[in-house]
Coordinates of C-alpha atoms and ligand atoms in Angstrom, one line a residue:
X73 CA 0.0 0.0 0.0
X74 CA 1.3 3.8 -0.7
X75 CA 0.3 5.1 2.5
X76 CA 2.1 8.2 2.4
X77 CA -0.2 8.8 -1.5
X78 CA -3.5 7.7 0.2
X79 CA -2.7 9.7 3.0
X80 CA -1.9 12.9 0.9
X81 CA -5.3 12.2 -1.3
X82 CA -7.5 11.5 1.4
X83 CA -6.3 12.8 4.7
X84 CA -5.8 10.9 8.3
X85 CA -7.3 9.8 10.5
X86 CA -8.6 7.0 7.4
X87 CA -9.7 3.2 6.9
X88 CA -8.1 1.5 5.0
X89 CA -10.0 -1.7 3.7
X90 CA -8.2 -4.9 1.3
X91 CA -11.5 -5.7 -0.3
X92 CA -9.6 -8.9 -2.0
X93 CA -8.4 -10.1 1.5
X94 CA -12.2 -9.7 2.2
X95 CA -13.3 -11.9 -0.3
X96 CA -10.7 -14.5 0.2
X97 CA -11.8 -14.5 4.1
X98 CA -15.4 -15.0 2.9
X99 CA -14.4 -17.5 0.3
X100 CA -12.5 -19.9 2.8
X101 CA -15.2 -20.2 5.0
X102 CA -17.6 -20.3 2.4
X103 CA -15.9 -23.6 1.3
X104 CA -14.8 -25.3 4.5
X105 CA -19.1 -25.6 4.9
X106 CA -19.2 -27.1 1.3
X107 CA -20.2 -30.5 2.1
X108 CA -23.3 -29.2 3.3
X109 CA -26.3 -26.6 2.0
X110 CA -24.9 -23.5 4.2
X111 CA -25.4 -19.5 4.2
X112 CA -22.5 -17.3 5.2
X113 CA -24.4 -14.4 7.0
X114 CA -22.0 -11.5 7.2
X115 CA -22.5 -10.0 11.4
X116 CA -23.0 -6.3 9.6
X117 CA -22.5 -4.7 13.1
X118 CA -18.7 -5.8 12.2
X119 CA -18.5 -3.3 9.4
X120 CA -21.5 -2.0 7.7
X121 CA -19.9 0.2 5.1
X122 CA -22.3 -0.8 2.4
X123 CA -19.2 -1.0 -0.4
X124 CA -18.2 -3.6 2.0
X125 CA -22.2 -5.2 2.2
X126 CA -22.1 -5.1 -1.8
X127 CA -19.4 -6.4 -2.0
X128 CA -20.3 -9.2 0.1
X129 CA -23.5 -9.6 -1.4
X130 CA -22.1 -10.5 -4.4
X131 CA -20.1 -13.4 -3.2
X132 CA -23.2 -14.8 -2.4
X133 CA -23.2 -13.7 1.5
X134 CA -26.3 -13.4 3.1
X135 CA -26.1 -10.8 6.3
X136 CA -27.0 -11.1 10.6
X137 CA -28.8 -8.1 11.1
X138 CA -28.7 -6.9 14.8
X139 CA -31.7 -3.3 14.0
X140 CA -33.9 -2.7 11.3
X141 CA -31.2 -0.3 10.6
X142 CA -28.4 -2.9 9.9
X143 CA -31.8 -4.5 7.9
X144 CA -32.4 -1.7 5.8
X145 CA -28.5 -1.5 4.8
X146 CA -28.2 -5.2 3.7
X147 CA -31.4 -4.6 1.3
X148 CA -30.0 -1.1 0.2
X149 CA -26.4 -2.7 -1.1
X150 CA -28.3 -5.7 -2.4
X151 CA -29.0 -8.2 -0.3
X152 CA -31.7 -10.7 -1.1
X153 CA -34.1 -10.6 1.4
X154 CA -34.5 -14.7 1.6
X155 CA -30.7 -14.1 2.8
X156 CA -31.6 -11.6 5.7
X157 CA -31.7 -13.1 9.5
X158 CA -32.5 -10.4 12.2
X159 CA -31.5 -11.4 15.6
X160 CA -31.2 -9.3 18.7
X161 CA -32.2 -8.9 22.3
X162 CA -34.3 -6.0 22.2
X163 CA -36.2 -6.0 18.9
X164 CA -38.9 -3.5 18.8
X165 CA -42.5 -4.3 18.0
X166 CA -41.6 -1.6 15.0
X167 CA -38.4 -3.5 14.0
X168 CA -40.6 -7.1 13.9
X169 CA -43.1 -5.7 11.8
X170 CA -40.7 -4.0 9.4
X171 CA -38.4 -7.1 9.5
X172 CA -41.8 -9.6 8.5
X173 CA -42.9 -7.1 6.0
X174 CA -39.6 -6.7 4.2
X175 CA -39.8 -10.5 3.9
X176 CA -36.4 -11.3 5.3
X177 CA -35.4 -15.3 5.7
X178 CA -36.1 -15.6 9.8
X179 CA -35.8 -13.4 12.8
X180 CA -33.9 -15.1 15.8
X181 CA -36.6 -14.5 19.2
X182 CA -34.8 -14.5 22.1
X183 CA -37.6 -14.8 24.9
X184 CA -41.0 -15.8 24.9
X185 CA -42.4 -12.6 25.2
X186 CA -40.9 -11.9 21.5
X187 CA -42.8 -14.7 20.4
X188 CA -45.9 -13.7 21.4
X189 CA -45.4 -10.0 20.1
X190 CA -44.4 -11.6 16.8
X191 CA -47.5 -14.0 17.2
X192 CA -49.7 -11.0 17.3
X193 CA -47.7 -8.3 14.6
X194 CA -48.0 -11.5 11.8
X195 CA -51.4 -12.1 12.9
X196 CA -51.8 -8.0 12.4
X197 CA -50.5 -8.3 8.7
X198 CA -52.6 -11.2 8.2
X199 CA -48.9 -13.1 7.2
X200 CA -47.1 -16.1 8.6
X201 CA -43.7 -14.8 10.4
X202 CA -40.6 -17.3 9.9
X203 CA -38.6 -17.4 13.0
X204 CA -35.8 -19.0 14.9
X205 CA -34.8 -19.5 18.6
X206 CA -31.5 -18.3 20.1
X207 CA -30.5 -21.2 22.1
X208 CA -28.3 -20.5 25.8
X209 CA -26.4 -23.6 25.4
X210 CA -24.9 -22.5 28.9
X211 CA -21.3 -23.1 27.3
X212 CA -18.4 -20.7 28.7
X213 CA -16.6 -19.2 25.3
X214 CA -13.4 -18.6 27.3
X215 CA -13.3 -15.2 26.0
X216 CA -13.5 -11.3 26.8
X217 CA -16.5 -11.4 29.1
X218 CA -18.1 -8.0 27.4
X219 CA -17.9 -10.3 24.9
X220 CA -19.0 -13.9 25.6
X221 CA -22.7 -14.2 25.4
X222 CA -23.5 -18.2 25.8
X223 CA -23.3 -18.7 30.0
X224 CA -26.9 -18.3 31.7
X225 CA -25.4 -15.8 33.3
X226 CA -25.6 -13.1 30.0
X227 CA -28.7 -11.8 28.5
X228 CA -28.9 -13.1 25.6
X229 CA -31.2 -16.3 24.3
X230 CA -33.3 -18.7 26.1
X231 CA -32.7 -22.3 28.1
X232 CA -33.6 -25.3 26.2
X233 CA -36.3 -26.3 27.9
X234 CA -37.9 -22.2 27.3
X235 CA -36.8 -22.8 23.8
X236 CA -38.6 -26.3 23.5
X237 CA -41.9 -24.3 24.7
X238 CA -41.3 -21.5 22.2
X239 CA -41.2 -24.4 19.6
X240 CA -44.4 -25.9 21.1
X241 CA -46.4 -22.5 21.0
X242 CA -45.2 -21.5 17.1
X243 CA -46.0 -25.4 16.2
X244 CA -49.6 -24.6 16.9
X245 CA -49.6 -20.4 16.1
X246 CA -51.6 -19.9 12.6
X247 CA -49.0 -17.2 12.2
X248 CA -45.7 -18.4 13.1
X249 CA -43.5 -20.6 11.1
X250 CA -40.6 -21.9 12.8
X251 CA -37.7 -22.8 10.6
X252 CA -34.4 -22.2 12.6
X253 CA -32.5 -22.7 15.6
X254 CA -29.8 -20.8 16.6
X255 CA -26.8 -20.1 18.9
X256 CA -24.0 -17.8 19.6
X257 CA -21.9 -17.7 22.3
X258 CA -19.2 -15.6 21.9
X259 CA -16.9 -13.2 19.7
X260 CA -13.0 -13.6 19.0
X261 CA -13.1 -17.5 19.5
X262 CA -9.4 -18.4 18.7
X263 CA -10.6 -21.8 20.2
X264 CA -13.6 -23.3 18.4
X265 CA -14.1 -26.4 20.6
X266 CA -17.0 -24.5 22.8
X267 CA -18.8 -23.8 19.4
X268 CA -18.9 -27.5 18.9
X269 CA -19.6 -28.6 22.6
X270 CA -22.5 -25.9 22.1
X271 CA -23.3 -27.3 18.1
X272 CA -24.3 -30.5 19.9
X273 CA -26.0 -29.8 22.8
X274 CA -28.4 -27.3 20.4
X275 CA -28.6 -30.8 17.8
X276 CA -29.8 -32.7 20.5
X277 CA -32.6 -29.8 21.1
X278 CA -32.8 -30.3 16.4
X279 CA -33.6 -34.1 16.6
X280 CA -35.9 -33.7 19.7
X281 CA -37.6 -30.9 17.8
X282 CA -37.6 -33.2 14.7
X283 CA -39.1 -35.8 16.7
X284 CA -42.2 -33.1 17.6
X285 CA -43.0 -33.1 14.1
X286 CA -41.1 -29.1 14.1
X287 CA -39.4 -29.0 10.6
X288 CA -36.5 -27.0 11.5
X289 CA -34.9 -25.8 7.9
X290 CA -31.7 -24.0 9.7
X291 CA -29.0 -24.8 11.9
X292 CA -27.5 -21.1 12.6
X293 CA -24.1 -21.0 15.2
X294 CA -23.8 -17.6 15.2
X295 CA -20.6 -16.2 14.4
X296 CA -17.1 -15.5 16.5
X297 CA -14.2 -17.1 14.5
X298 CA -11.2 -15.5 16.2
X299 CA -8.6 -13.9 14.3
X300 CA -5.0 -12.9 15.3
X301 CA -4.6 -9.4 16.6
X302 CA -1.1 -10.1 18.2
X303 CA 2.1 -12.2 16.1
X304 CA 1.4 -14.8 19.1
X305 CA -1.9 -16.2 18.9
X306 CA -2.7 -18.5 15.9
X307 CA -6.0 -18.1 14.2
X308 CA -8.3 -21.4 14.7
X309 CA -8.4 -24.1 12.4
X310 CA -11.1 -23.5 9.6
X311 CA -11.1 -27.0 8.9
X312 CA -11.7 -28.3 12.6
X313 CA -14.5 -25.6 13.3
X314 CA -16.8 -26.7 10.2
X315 CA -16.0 -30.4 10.6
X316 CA -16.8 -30.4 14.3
X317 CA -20.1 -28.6 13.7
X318 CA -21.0 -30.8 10.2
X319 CA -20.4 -34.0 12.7
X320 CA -22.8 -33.2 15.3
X321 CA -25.4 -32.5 11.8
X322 CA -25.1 -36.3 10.7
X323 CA -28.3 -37.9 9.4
X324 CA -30.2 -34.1 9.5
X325 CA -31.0 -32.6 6.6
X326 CA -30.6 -28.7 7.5
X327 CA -28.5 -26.0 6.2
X328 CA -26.0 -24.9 8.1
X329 CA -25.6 -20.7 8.9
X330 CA -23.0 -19.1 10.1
X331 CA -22.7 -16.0 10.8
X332 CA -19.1 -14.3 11.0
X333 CA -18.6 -10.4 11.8
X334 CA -14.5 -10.2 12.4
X335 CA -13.3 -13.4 10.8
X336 CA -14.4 -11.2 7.5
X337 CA -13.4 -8.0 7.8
X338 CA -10.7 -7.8 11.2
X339 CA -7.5 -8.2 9.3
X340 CA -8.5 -6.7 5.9
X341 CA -9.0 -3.0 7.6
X342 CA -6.3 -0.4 8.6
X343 CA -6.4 2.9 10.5
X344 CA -3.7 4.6 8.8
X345 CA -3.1 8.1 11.5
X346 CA -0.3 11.4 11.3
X347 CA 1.4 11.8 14.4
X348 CA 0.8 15.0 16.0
X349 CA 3.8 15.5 18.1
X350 CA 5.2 13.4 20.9
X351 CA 5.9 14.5 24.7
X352 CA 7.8 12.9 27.4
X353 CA 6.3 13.5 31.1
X354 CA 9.3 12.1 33.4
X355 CA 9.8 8.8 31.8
X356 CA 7.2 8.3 30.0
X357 CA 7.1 8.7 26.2
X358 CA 3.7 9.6 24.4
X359 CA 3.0 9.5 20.7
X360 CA -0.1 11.5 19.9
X361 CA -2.0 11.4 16.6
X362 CA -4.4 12.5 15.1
X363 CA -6.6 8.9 15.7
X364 CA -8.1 8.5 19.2
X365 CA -10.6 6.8 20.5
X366 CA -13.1 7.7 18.9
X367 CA -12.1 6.9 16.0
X368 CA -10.9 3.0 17.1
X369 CA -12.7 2.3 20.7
X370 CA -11.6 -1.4 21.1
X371 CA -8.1 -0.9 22.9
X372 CA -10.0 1.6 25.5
X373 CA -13.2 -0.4 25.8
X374 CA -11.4 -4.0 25.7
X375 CA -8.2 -3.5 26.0
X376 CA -7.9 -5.0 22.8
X377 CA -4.0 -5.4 21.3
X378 CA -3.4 -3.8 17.6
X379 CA -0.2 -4.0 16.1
X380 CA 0.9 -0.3 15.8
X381 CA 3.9 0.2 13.0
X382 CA 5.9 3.3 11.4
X383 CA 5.3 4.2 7.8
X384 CA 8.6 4.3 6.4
X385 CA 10.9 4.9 9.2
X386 CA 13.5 3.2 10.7
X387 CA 16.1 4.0 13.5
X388 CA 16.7 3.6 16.7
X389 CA 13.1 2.2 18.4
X390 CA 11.7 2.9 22.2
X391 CA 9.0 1.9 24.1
X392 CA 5.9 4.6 24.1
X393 CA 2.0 4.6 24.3
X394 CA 0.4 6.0 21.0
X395 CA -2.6 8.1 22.4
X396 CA -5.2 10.4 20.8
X397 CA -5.8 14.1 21.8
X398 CA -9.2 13.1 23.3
X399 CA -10.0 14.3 26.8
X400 CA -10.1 11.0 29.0
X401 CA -6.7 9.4 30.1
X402 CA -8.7 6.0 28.4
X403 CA -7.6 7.5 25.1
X404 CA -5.0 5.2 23.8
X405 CA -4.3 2.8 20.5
X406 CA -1.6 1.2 21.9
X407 CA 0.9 1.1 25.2
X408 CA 3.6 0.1 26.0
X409 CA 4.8 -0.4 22.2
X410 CA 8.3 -0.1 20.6
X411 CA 8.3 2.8 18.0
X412 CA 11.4 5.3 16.0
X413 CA 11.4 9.1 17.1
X414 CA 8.7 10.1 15.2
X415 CA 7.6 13.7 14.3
X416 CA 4.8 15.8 13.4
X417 CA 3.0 14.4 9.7
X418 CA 5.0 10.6 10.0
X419 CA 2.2 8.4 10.0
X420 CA 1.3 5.2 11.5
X421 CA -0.8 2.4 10.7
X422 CA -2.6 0.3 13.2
X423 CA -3.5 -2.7 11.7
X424 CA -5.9 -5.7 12.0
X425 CA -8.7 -2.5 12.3
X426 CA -11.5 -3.6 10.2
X427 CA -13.4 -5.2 12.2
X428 CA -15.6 -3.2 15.5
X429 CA -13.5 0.0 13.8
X430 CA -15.2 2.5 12.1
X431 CA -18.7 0.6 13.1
X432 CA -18.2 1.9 16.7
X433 CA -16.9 5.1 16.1
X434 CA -18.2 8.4 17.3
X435 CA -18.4 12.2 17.4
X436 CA -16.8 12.6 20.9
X437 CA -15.1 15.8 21.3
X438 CA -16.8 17.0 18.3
X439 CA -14.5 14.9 16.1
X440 CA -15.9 13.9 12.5
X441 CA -15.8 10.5 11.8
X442 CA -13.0 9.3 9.3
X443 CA -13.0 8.6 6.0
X444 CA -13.3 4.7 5.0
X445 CA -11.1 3.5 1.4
X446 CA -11.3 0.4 -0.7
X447 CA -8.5 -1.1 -2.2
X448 CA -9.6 -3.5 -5.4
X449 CA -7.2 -4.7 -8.1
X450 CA -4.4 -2.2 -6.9
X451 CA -6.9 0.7 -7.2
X452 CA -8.3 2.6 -4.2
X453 CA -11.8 4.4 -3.8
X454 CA -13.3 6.6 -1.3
X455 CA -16.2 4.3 0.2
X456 CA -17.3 6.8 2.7
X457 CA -16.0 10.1 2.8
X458 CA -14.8 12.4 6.2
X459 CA -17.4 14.0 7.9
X460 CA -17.3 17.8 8.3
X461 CA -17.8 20.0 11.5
X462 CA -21.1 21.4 9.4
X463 CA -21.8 17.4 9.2
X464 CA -21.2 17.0 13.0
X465 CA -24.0 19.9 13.9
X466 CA -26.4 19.3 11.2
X467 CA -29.1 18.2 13.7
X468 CA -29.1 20.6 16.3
X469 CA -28.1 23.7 14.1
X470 CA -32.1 24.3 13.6
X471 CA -32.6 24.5 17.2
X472 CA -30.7 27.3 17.9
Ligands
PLP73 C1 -21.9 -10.0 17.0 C2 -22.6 -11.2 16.5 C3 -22.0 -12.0 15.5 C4 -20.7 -11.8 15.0 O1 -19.7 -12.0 15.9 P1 -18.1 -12.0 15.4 O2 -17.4 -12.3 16.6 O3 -17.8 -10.7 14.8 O4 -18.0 -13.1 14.4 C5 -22.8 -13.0 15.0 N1 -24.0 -13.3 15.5 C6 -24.6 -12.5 16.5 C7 -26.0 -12.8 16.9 C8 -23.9 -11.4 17.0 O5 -24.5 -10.7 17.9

């Protein structure tokens, strides 16, 4: 990549996105499932620059949808609707009805108060609404614990015994059709085995179901491939995760889902940032940029590791923390990393940013939001472009 050009054309702080290592992240998962009927749905909270849904929707992809707004973005880049799941704690009645109308392929419920509010907005539109049941499989995900969603203890899905009396009720509902089960149970899995421990304690719940006369159509375990943020942790094995899952499937005749978010997109996005100035205060060394944390929230909200690196600079390195100019001592990219002397306009890259990036970014400290660029084929294109201070006050101007 010609930082230093992309920099000059479209100023810092700005995404950087491979869209080819995007498709060949797609495409590998894609065919470790090909055994099997299965549907790749793209997690769109990951990063729902719609260049990126396009692109995705072309492969084939169909999306996870967590708001009618991530719902309306898949259809506006092209998704087919038949490829659109909705799932989410806290789906409004407005969201359910929009979701049915739209025609989308299920929408997860994740209680059984959702599945009678469903009952009654299908019943409203006179329609049958196709729906699925997020599963608690009650399995610990061994990961961040903002993060890992599949112990009793988090909010999300239902027990299996709530979720066999969800099936029950949508059996014998006029307006219901159920056609999925589902499961997630955690994000950055760089060990898949809990996804499989999960896979068949929710395929016991399938062939129980099965045996209930409920034709479910979908096997759905959620999303959370890991991928490597830091040169020692090794990304999971493709190969083991689908097998494991495909074995706990034998003799069922369902299509498989899946439903990565940063598997796709983590390590095909950049922040590429100009360095402000740096400061020393006693022994500590600071390198400021122009990226903070509102532009990139993981390392402050996670303490998430990105690899931060020097465009173009060599030299002598020593150890620093790279921080942003934003008011809260939580605004950093990186600590305790080894970095040249840098000055004012070097810039840096911090990698492996695609993924929970731009998607969770901000206008804290009245900071627009940075641009996003694609790089196809050698060429690069503005997919989103920087957002002005005029852009920032747009909606309260009027009121003043
Ligand atoms: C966030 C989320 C995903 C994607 O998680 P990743 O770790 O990015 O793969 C998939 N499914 C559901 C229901 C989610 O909430």
């Amino acid at each position: 990549m010609n930082y230093k050009q992309m920099a000059n054309e479209f100023q810092t702080p700005l995404y950087i996105y491979d869209f080819d290592a995007i498709k060949s992240r797609y495409n590998a998962l894609k065919s470790e499932f090909s055994a099997r009927k299965s549907l790749i749905c793209y997690a769109v909270k990951a990063n729902s620059n719609l260049s990126v849904l396009k692109l995705l929707a072309s492969l084939g992809a169909g999306f996870d949808c967590v708001s009618i707004g991530e719902v309306r973005r898949a259809l506006l880049a092209g998704a087919n609707p038949y490829h659109v799941i909705f799932s989410g704690v806290g789906k409004t009645d407005a969201e359910i009805k929009e979701a049915i109308e739209k025609g989308i392929l299920f929408l997860n419920v994740e209680s059984f108060g959702e599945v009678e509010r469903t009952e009654a907005i299908a019943k409203a539109l006179g329609t049958k609404a196709r729906i699925s049941v997020r599963v608690n499989p009650n399995v610990d995900a061994k990961t961040h614990p903002y993060i890992s969603t599949g112990l009793a203890k988090n909010k999300f899905g239902v027990s299996i015994d709530e979720a066999k009396r969800i099936y029950i009720f949508a059996k014998k509902s006029e307006f219901l059709e159920p056609v999925g089960i589902h499961f997630h149970i955690g994000s950055q899995l760089l060990d898949t085995s809990p996804v499989v421990e999960a896979a068949s304690i929710v395929a016991k719940l399938l062939r129980e179901l099965k045996a209930l006369d409920v034709d479910i159509k979908f096997f759905d375990i959620g999303g959370g491939v890991g991928v490597r943020y830091e040169k020692s942790e090794n990304e999971p094995s493709l190969y083991d995760y689908a097998q494991g899952v495909l074995a706990t499937l034998s003799g069922q005749d369902v299509t498989v889902v899946c439903e990565p978010g940063r598997f796709v997109v983590a390590n095909a996005g950049e922040l590429l940032v100009s360095v402000v100035g740096e400061k020393q205060n006693g022994t500590k060394r600071f390198v400021i940029t122009d990226g903070a944390m509102n532009d990139l929230i993981r390392p402050s909200l996670y303490e998430a590791f990105h690899e931060v690196v020097a465009v173009e600079k060599d030299g002598e390195t020593s150890v620093c923390d790279v921080v942003g100019p934003i008011c809260e001592s939580g605004d950093f990219l990186a600590k305790d990393v080894a970095l040249p002397n840098l000055k004012s306009g070097d810039l840096l890259v911090v990698k492996s940013a695609g993924a929970y990036g731009f998607a969770m970014s901000s206008n804290y400290n009245t900071r627009g939001r940075a641009a996003e660029v694609a790089v196809e084929d050698g060429k690069t294109r503005l997919i989103r472009r920087r957002e002005t201070f005029e852009d920032v006050v747009a909606l309260e101007r009027e009121f003043v």
